[in-house]
């Protein structure tokens, strides 16, 4: 299957914050890039968690992306932040987007059209295998522009009621975007920060998600992301992808004895001893995402839709 341009643009969104959007974007991008496939991360969040914290990219505070949204100014990614991974950073400059959207009636500025055009022209020449867009909480006009541009949507959630109602809100926004002509398809909902042993509870949440998604044609992902607070702290503070953390933890273990003898300073040690379970969750999720994307592409070809 050949892919081109922005046909594999995946938006990760939930209007609720703290549900794993940025962690998932960083981890999945890291998995795809490590497998030798080129990936672009677009950080469309004012907080810039995925670009500055998770991936450790020193960015432009979101100015480039903001100019692209407002004036269709060409997007210039930061290249090779990892082998095969480019990043368009987020940051506070994205705050103006809301007021630009509010005056769109007078100015004629079309955020969605501008983003679509600039992302397309970048991707036409770069040949990314996957484009992952992270989004912030509550920034409705920007979120609508992203929903109008992306091809696929992934909604992460924790299992509490507030996060699940975020899924419901987003499902409504998604349906509105489709009614307005967007080609976006809901790829699935992914459970984040769950206890893998709480099987009855997880089944119950799965059913709730299924109810929320009724009519959208999507299932929850079978893969879920287990709770691992120690690994989460290491990932963010050290700007590592899960695969990189696994490597770091292995060498940390090797030198542990040595450092015990040398009395290492606090802060040098990793919190996590074995982040491999978490990394394998992300690996399973990445595989499932790619399988669903391929299936959707095949269905479009069979249905005769480009
Ligand atoms: N596997 C995990 N288990 C528990 N907490 C996690 C895990 N992964 C990440 N976190 C923490 O969850 C919080 C929210 O994650 P984040 O990806 O920033 O969500 P969002 O982008 O939706 O706001 C962060 O503090 C992060 O460190
Ligand atoms: Mg985030």
mmCIF file of C-alpha atoms and ligand atoms in Angstrom:
data_model
loop_
_atom_site.group_PDB
_atom_site.id
_atom_site.type_symbol
_atom_site.label_atom_id
_atom_site.label_comp_id
_atom_site.label_asym_id
_atom_site.label_seq_id
_atom_site.Cartn_x
_atom_site.Cartn_y
_atom_site.Cartn_z
ATOM 1 C CA UNK A 1 0.000 0.000 0.000
ATOM 2 C CA UNK A 2 1.483 3.339 -0.966
ATOM 3 C CA UNK A 3 0.788 6.352 1.148
ATOM 4 C CA UNK A 4 1.332 9.957 0.295
ATOM 5 C CA UNK A 5 1.134 13.372 1.856
ATOM 6 C CA UNK A 6 -1.125 13.643 4.826
ATOM 7 C CA UNK A 7 -3.101 10.436 4.307
ATOM 8 C CA UNK A 8 -1.739 9.052 7.566
ATOM 9 C CA UNK A 9 -2.379 11.983 9.887
ATOM 10 C CA UNK A 10 -3.430 10.861 13.322
ATOM 11 C CA UNK A 11 -4.862 13.251 15.896
ATOM 12 C CA UNK A 12 -4.708 12.301 19.574
ATOM 13 C CA UNK A 13 -7.358 14.230 21.462
ATOM 14 C CA UNK A 14 -9.616 14.361 24.488
ATOM 15 C CA UNK A 15 -10.915 17.633 25.868
ATOM 16 C CA UNK A 16 -9.895 16.457 29.312
ATOM 17 C CA UNK A 17 -6.254 16.981 30.302
ATOM 18 C CA UNK A 18 -4.040 14.385 31.964
ATOM 19 C CA UNK A 19 -5.413 11.395 30.061
ATOM 20 C CA UNK A 20 -2.185 10.423 28.303
ATOM 21 C CA UNK A 21 -2.386 12.306 25.003
ATOM 22 C CA UNK A 22 1.179 13.609 25.025
ATOM 23 C CA UNK A 23 2.653 10.433 26.511
ATOM 24 C CA UNK A 24 1.006 8.365 23.794
ATOM 25 C CA UNK A 25 2.148 10.671 20.975
ATOM 26 C CA UNK A 26 5.737 10.574 22.218
ATOM 27 C CA UNK A 27 5.741 6.809 22.754
ATOM 28 C CA UNK A 28 4.087 5.863 19.465
ATOM 29 C CA UNK A 29 6.296 8.277 17.519
ATOM 30 C CA UNK A 30 9.329 6.740 19.238
ATOM 31 C CA UNK A 31 8.218 3.210 18.311
ATOM 32 C CA UNK A 32 7.565 4.051 14.665
ATOM 33 C CA UNK A 33 10.837 5.978 14.287
ATOM 34 C CA UNK A 34 12.839 3.217 15.979
ATOM 35 C CA UNK A 35 11.379 0.774 13.451
ATOM 36 C CA UNK A 36 13.007 2.846 10.719
ATOM 37 C CA UNK A 37 9.949 4.707 9.476
ATOM 38 C CA UNK A 38 9.858 8.481 9.229
ATOM 39 C CA UNK A 39 7.449 10.194 11.567
ATOM 40 C CA UNK A 40 6.385 13.791 12.156
ATOM 41 C CA UNK A 41 5.120 14.981 15.540
ATOM 42 C CA UNK A 42 2.978 18.129 15.535
ATOM 43 C CA UNK A 43 2.627 19.615 19.010
ATOM 44 C CA UNK A 44 -0.576 21.649 18.866
ATOM 45 C CA UNK A 45 -0.659 22.317 22.610
ATOM 46 C CA UNK A 46 0.223 25.603 24.313
ATOM 47 C CA UNK A 47 1.790 23.602 27.130
ATOM 48 C CA UNK A 48 4.212 21.935 24.704
ATOM 49 C CA UNK A 49 4.469 18.811 26.848
ATOM 50 C CA UNK A 50 5.235 16.420 24.037
ATOM 51 C CA UNK A 51 7.847 18.550 22.301
ATOM 52 C CA UNK A 52 9.656 20.132 25.234
ATOM 53 C CA UNK A 53 9.134 17.615 28.071
ATOM 54 C CA UNK A 54 8.658 14.202 26.508
ATOM 55 C CA UNK A 55 10.988 14.597 23.536
ATOM 56 C CA UNK A 56 13.211 17.321 24.995
ATOM 57 C CA UNK A 57 13.068 19.585 21.943
ATOM 58 C CA UNK A 58 13.996 23.213 22.338
ATOM 59 C CA UNK A 59 11.339 24.811 20.180
ATOM 60 C CA UNK A 60 10.067 28.166 19.000
ATOM 61 C CA UNK A 61 7.245 28.398 21.554
ATOM 62 C CA UNK A 62 4.700 27.387 18.924
ATOM 63 C CA UNK A 63 5.333 30.435 16.707
ATOM 64 C CA UNK A 64 5.849 28.482 13.490
ATOM 65 C CA UNK A 65 2.684 26.465 13.931
ATOM 66 C CA UNK A 66 0.758 29.568 14.939
ATOM 67 C CA UNK A 67 1.904 31.416 11.785
ATOM 68 C CA UNK A 68 0.950 28.422 9.658
ATOM 69 C CA UNK A 69 -2.546 28.366 11.173
ATOM 70 C CA UNK A 70 -3.096 32.109 10.809
ATOM 71 C CA UNK A 71 -1.324 32.942 7.555
ATOM 72 C CA UNK A 72 -0.542 29.613 5.893
ATOM 73 C CA UNK A 73 3.142 30.343 6.429
ATOM 74 C CA UNK A 74 5.264 27.351 5.474
ATOM 75 C CA UNK A 75 5.871 24.828 8.271
ATOM 76 C CA UNK A 76 9.514 24.180 9.094
ATOM 77 C CA UNK A 77 9.978 21.164 11.377
ATOM 78 C CA UNK A 78 12.924 20.633 13.688
ATOM 79 C CA UNK A 79 14.614 17.750 11.980
ATOM 80 C CA UNK A 80 15.980 14.495 13.338
ATOM 81 C CA UNK A 81 15.242 15.043 17.005
ATOM 82 C CA UNK A 82 15.647 11.269 16.915
ATOM 83 C CA UNK A 83 16.617 9.211 13.893
ATOM 84 C CA UNK A 84 13.553 9.329 11.571
ATOM 85 C CA UNK A 85 11.669 11.803 13.768
ATOM 86 C CA UNK A 86 10.884 15.470 12.997
ATOM 87 C CA UNK A 87 8.927 17.764 15.317
ATOM 88 C CA UNK A 88 6.836 20.893 14.938
ATOM 89 C CA UNK A 89 6.969 22.378 18.429
ATOM 90 C CA UNK A 90 4.066 23.734 20.431
ATOM 91 C CA UNK A 91 3.961 26.483 23.030
ATOM 92 C CA UNK A 92 2.292 29.679 24.269
ATOM 93 C CA UNK A 93 2.262 31.335 20.817
ATOM 94 C CA UNK A 94 -0.694 29.062 20.021
ATOM 95 C CA UNK A 95 -2.837 31.061 22.463
ATOM 96 C CA UNK A 96 -3.597 33.692 19.783
ATOM 97 C CA UNK A 97 -5.354 31.063 17.703
ATOM 98 C CA UNK A 98 -8.502 31.277 19.847
ATOM 99 C CA UNK A 99 -8.882 35.034 19.291
ATOM 100 C CA UNK A 100 -8.111 34.678 15.599
ATOM 101 C CA UNK A 101 -10.906 32.129 15.380
ATOM 102 C CA UNK A 102 -13.267 34.475 17.218
ATOM 103 C CA UNK A 103 -12.782 37.189 14.564
ATOM 104 C CA UNK A 104 -12.702 34.818 11.588
ATOM 105 C CA UNK A 105 -16.031 36.254 10.427
ATOM 106 C CA UNK A 106 -14.392 39.636 9.752
ATOM 107 C CA UNK A 107 -10.871 38.586 8.804
ATOM 108 C CA UNK A 108 -11.748 35.607 6.629
ATOM 109 C CA UNK A 109 -8.919 33.628 8.238
ATOM 110 C CA UNK A 110 -9.602 29.913 7.910
ATOM 111 C CA UNK A 111 -7.457 28.018 10.415
ATOM 112 C CA UNK A 112 -8.475 24.637 9.089
ATOM 113 C CA UNK A 113 -7.743 25.463 5.458
ATOM 114 C CA UNK A 114 -4.397 27.031 6.364
ATOM 115 C CA UNK A 115 -3.319 24.059 8.458
ATOM 116 C CA UNK A 116 -4.452 21.616 5.811
ATOM 117 C CA UNK A 117 -2.537 23.458 3.105
ATOM 118 C CA UNK A 118 0.711 23.913 5.034
ATOM 119 C CA UNK A 119 0.768 20.362 6.399
ATOM 120 C CA UNK A 120 0.030 18.979 2.940
ATOM 121 C CA UNK A 121 2.793 20.934 1.295
ATOM 122 C CA UNK A 122 5.313 19.861 3.945
ATOM 123 C CA UNK A 123 4.294 16.202 3.795
ATOM 124 C CA UNK A 124 4.186 16.054 0.002
ATOM 125 C CA UNK A 125 7.959 16.392 -0.067
ATOM 126 C CA UNK A 126 8.921 14.642 3.182
ATOM 127 C CA UNK A 127 7.245 11.256 2.789
ATOM 128 C CA UNK A 128 6.408 10.659 6.447
ATOM 129 C CA UNK A 129 4.958 7.252 7.199
ATOM 130 C CA UNK A 130 2.912 8.671 10.066
ATOM 131 C CA UNK A 131 2.032 12.159 11.290
ATOM 132 C CA UNK A 132 1.006 12.351 14.948
ATOM 133 C CA UNK A 133 -0.745 15.458 16.234
ATOM 134 C CA UNK A 134 -0.933 16.123 19.965
ATOM 135 C CA UNK A 135 -3.616 18.497 21.167
ATOM 136 C CA UNK A 136 -4.242 20.487 24.319
ATOM 137 C CA UNK A 137 -7.233 20.475 26.590
ATOM 138 C CA UNK A 138 -10.115 22.827 25.995
ATOM 139 C CA UNK A 139 -8.730 24.837 23.062
ATOM 140 C CA UNK A 140 -11.926 24.412 21.041
ATOM 141 C CA UNK A 141 -11.238 26.449 17.848
ATOM 142 C CA UNK A 142 -7.825 24.856 17.406
ATOM 143 C CA UNK A 143 -9.264 21.418 18.116
ATOM 144 C CA UNK A 144 -11.928 21.945 15.454
ATOM 145 C CA UNK A 145 -9.242 22.919 12.924
ATOM 146 C CA UNK A 146 -7.327 19.729 13.769
ATOM 147 C CA UNK A 147 -10.468 17.579 13.572
ATOM 148 C CA UNK A 148 -11.109 19.101 10.163
ATOM 149 C CA UNK A 149 -7.653 18.186 8.882
ATOM 150 C CA UNK A 150 -6.580 14.864 10.401
ATOM 151 C CA UNK A 151 -7.477 11.551 8.807
ATOM 152 C CA UNK A 152 -7.714 9.519 12.011
ATOM 153 C CA UNK A 153 -8.598 10.199 15.617
ATOM 154 C CA UNK A 154 -7.426 8.393 18.735
ATOM 155 C CA UNK A 155 -9.015 9.235 22.073
ATOM 156 C CA UNK A 156 -7.130 8.280 25.222
ATOM 157 C CA UNK A 157 -8.923 8.127 28.552
ATOM 158 C CA UNK A 158 -8.396 7.179 32.167
ATOM 159 C CA UNK A 159 -11.172 5.133 33.733
ATOM 160 C CA UNK A 160 -12.648 7.901 35.920
ATOM 161 C CA UNK A 161 -15.948 9.590 35.127
ATOM 162 C CA UNK A 162 -14.426 12.982 34.274
ATOM 163 C CA UNK A 163 -12.121 11.448 31.644
ATOM 164 C CA UNK A 164 -14.938 9.353 30.231
ATOM 165 C CA UNK A 165 -17.157 12.399 29.909
ATOM 166 C CA UNK A 166 -14.253 13.993 28.031
ATOM 167 C CA UNK A 167 -14.529 11.080 25.586
ATOM 168 C CA UNK A 168 -18.223 11.778 25.210
ATOM 169 C CA UNK A 169 -17.654 15.485 24.546
ATOM 170 C CA UNK A 170 -15.022 14.697 21.978
ATOM 171 C CA UNK A 171 -17.212 12.107 20.278
ATOM 172 C CA UNK A 172 -19.788 14.859 19.746
ATOM 173 C CA UNK A 173 -17.189 17.281 18.333
ATOM 174 C CA UNK A 174 -15.938 14.504 16.080
ATOM 175 C CA UNK A 175 -19.398 13.824 14.710
ATOM 176 C CA UNK A 176 -19.890 17.555 14.089
ATOM 177 C CA UNK A 177 -16.579 17.729 12.203
ATOM 178 C CA UNK A 178 -17.700 14.848 9.996
ATOM 179 C CA UNK A 179 -21.046 16.489 9.355
ATOM 180 C CA UNK A 180 -19.108 19.579 8.273
ATOM 181 C CA UNK A 181 -17.287 17.465 5.675
ATOM 182 C CA UNK A 182 -14.175 16.237 7.495
ATOM 183 C CA UNK A 183 -12.778 12.876 6.366
ATOM 184 C CA UNK A 184 -11.617 12.064 9.893
ATOM 185 C CA UNK A 185 -12.303 8.547 11.174
ATOM 186 C CA UNK A 186 -12.334 7.512 14.817
ATOM 187 C CA UNK A 187 -9.689 4.813 15.029
ATOM 188 C CA UNK A 188 -10.359 3.904 18.640
ATOM 189 C CA UNK A 189 -10.271 4.749 22.333
ATOM 190 C CA UNK A 190 -7.292 3.727 24.429
ATOM 191 C CA UNK A 191 -7.302 3.177 28.180
ATOM 192 C CA UNK A 192 -4.425 4.915 29.918
ATOM 193 C CA UNK A 193 -2.964 4.480 33.391
ATOM 194 C CA UNK A 194 -4.873 1.282 34.105
ATOM 195 C CA UNK A 195 -4.189 -1.624 36.390
ATOM 196 C CA UNK A 196 -3.656 -4.682 34.170
ATOM 197 C CA UNK A 197 -4.838 -6.971 36.977
ATOM 198 C CA UNK A 198 -8.187 -5.204 37.435
ATOM 199 C CA UNK A 199 -9.750 -7.256 34.671
ATOM 200 C CA UNK A 200 -13.385 -6.942 35.807
ATOM 201 C CA UNK A 201 -13.061 -3.174 36.216
ATOM 202 C CA UNK A 202 -11.341 -2.858 32.819
ATOM 203 C CA UNK A 203 -14.087 -4.857 31.138
ATOM 204 C CA UNK A 204 -16.672 -2.571 32.684
ATOM 205 C CA UNK A 205 -14.852 0.528 31.393
ATOM 206 C CA UNK A 206 -14.568 -1.082 27.962
ATOM 207 C CA UNK A 207 -18.335 -1.492 27.925
ATOM 208 C CA UNK A 208 -18.886 2.099 28.994
ATOM 209 C CA UNK A 209 -16.606 3.260 26.195
ATOM 210 C CA UNK A 210 -18.452 1.059 23.745
ATOM 211 C CA UNK A 211 -21.722 2.700 24.795
ATOM 212 C CA UNK A 212 -20.226 6.168 24.402
ATOM 213 C CA UNK A 213 -18.978 5.341 20.924
ATOM 214 C CA UNK A 214 -22.165 3.799 19.726
ATOM 215 C CA UNK A 215 -22.799 4.831 16.161
ATOM 216 C CA UNK A 216 -19.238 5.986 15.552
ATOM 217 C CA UNK A 217 -18.108 2.619 14.166
ATOM 218 C CA UNK A 218 -15.032 2.376 16.398
ATOM 219 C CA UNK A 219 -13.992 -0.074 19.108
ATOM 220 C CA UNK A 220 -11.770 0.503 22.098
ATOM 221 C CA UNK A 221 -8.185 -0.635 21.448
ATOM 222 C CA UNK A 222 -7.343 -4.011 22.942
ATOM 223 C CA UNK A 223 -3.959 -2.645 23.957
ATOM 224 C CA UNK A 224 -3.989 -0.452 27.041
ATOM 225 C CA UNK A 225 -1.335 1.516 28.858
ATOM 226 C CA UNK A 226 -0.566 0.243 32.337
ATOM 227 C CA UNK A 227 0.053 2.462 35.359
ATOM 228 C CA UNK A 228 3.727 3.006 35.966
ATOM 229 C CA UNK A 229 4.349 6.210 37.862
ATOM 230 C CA UNK A 230 8.075 5.669 38.307
ATOM 231 C CA UNK A 231 8.553 5.224 34.568
ATOM 232 C CA UNK A 232 6.289 8.225 33.871
ATOM 233 C CA UNK A 233 8.527 10.471 35.970
ATOM 234 C CA UNK A 234 11.680 9.222 34.251
ATOM 235 C CA UNK A 235 10.173 9.609 30.775
ATOM 236 C CA UNK A 236 9.330 13.275 31.344
ATOM 237 C CA UNK A 237 12.217 14.481 33.423
ATOM 238 C CA UNK A 238 14.815 12.787 31.243
ATOM 239 C CA UNK A 239 13.082 13.408 27.906
ATOM 240 C CA UNK A 240 13.092 9.775 26.881
ATOM 241 C CA UNK A 241 10.785 7.657 24.763
ATOM 242 C CA UNK A 242 9.769 4.344 26.404
ATOM 243 C CA UNK A 243 12.250 2.383 24.280
ATOM 244 C CA UNK A 244 15.033 4.754 25.287
ATOM 245 C CA UNK A 245 14.035 4.383 28.941
ATOM 246 C CA UNK A 246 14.264 0.589 28.691
ATOM 247 C CA UNK A 247 17.824 0.973 27.440
ATOM 248 C CA UNK A 248 18.673 3.526 30.116
ATOM 249 C CA UNK A 249 17.240 1.281 32.859
ATOM 250 C CA UNK A 250 19.292 -1.659 31.650
ATOM 251 C CA UNK A 251 22.524 0.268 31.836
ATOM 252 C CA UNK A 252 21.399 1.799 35.142
ATOM 253 C CA UNK A 253 21.026 -1.708 36.564
ATOM 254 C CA UNK A 254 24.456 -2.659 35.330
ATOM 255 C CA UNK A 255 26.122 0.273 37.002
ATOM 256 C CA UNK A 256 24.028 0.097 40.174
ATOM 257 C CA UNK A 257 26.526 -1.970 42.098
ATOM 258 C CA UNK A 258 29.347 0.221 40.981
ATOM 259 C CA UNK A 259 27.495 3.329 42.099
ATOM 260 C CA UNK A 260 26.588 1.773 45.436
ATOM 261 C CA UNK A 261 30.279 1.495 46.050
ATOM 262 C CA UNK A 262 30.885 5.045 44.887
ATOM 263 C CA UNK A 263 27.905 6.472 46.852
ATOM 264 C CA UNK A 264 26.136 8.093 43.897
ATOM 265 C CA UNK A 265 24.369 11.409 44.355
ATOM 266 C CA UNK A 266 20.562 11.474 44.552
ATOM 267 C CA UNK A 267 18.947 12.407 41.246
ATOM 268 C CA UNK A 268 21.419 10.389 39.209
ATOM 269 C CA UNK A 269 19.409 7.227 39.582
ATOM 270 C CA UNK A 270 16.337 6.329 37.549
ATOM 271 C CA UNK A 271 13.116 5.799 39.480
ATOM 272 C CA UNK A 272 12.048 2.914 37.319
ATOM 273 C CA UNK A 273 13.816 -0.428 37.491
ATOM 274 C CA UNK A 274 11.941 -2.238 34.788
ATOM 275 C CA UNK A 275 9.966 -0.093 32.344
ATOM 276 C CA UNK A 276 9.803 -2.939 29.810
ATOM 277 C CA UNK A 277 6.148 -3.774 30.627
ATOM 278 C CA UNK A 278 5.111 -0.213 29.858
ATOM 279 C CA UNK A 279 7.197 -0.196 26.679
ATOM 280 C CA UNK A 280 5.554 -3.423 25.527
ATOM 281 C CA UNK A 281 2.102 -1.854 26.089
ATOM 282 C CA UNK A 282 3.105 1.001 23.793
ATOM 283 C CA UNK A 283 4.487 -1.462 21.290
ATOM 284 C CA UNK A 284 1.191 -3.368 21.235
ATOM 285 C CA UNK A 285 -0.729 -0.099 20.871
ATOM 286 C CA UNK A 286 1.507 1.029 17.993
ATOM 287 C CA UNK A 287 0.980 -2.276 16.228
ATOM 288 C CA UNK A 288 -2.782 -2.061 16.679
ATOM 289 C CA UNK A 289 -2.855 1.541 15.421
ATOM 290 C CA UNK A 290 -0.938 0.611 12.268
ATOM 291 C CA UNK A 291 -3.170 -2.430 11.704
ATOM 292 C CA UNK A 292 -6.306 -0.296 11.992
ATOM 293 C CA UNK A 293 -4.879 2.373 9.671
ATOM 294 C CA UNK A 294 -4.009 -0.263 7.072
ATOM 295 C CA UNK A 295 -7.479 -1.780 7.390
ATOM 296 C CA UNK A 296 -9.119 1.625 6.941
ATOM 297 C CA UNK A 297 -6.972 2.297 3.867
ATOM 298 C CA UNK A 298 -7.940 -1.045 2.375
ATOM 299 C CA UNK A 299 -11.622 -0.412 3.048
ATOM 300 C CA UNK A 300 -11.376 2.963 1.327
ATOM 301 C CA UNK A 301 -9.765 1.406 -1.745
ATOM 302 C CA UNK A 302 -12.395 -1.354 -1.839
ATOM 303 C CA UNK A 303 -15.120 1.232 -1.398
ATOM 304 C CA UNK A 304 -13.629 3.163 -4.314
ATOM 305 C CA UNK A 305 -12.965 6.258 -2.242
ATOM 306 C CA UNK A 306 -9.541 7.874 -2.613
HETATM 307 N N1 LIG B 1 1.925 4.813 32.498
HETATM 308 C C1 LIG B 1 1.630 5.822 33.306
HETATM 309 N N2 LIG B 1 1.107 5.605 34.539
HETATM 310 C C2 LIG B 1 0.787 6.625 35.345
HETATM 311 N N3 LIG B 1 0.948 7.918 35.043
HETATM 312 C C3 LIG B 1 1.467 8.198 33.833
HETATM 313 C C4 LIG B 1 1.833 7.181 32.920
HETATM 314 N N4 LIG B 1 2.336 7.767 31.814
HETATM 315 C C5 LIG B 1 2.287 9.085 32.020
HETATM 316 N N5 LIG B 1 1.760 9.375 33.222
HETATM 317 C C6 LIG B 1 1.527 10.697 33.822
HETATM 318 O O1 LIG B 1 0.195 11.090 33.553
HETATM 319 C C7 LIG B 1 0.108 12.500 33.451
HETATM 320 C C8 LIG B 1 -0.686 12.892 32.217
HETATM 321 O O2 LIG B 1 -0.064 12.426 31.054
HETATM 322 P P1 LIG B 1 -0.035 13.310 29.737
HETATM 323 O O3 LIG B 1 0.502 12.413 28.667
HETATM 324 O O4 LIG B 1 0.654 14.597 29.962
HETATM 325 O O5 LIG B 1 -1.595 13.572 29.477
HETATM 326 P P2 LIG B 1 -2.311 14.706 28.558
HETATM 327 O O6 LIG B 1 -1.397 14.988 27.411
HETATM 328 O O7 LIG B 1 -3.607 14.089 28.146
HETATM 329 O O8 LIG B 1 -2.530 15.914 29.432
HETATM 330 C C9 LIG B 1 1.546 13.015 33.435
HETATM 331 O O9 LIG B 1 1.823 13.547 34.696
HETATM 332 C C10 LIG B 1 2.358 11.782 33.172
HETATM 333 O O10 LIG B 1 3.628 11.869 33.761
HETATM 334 MG MG1 LIG B 2 -0.656 16.838 26.813
#
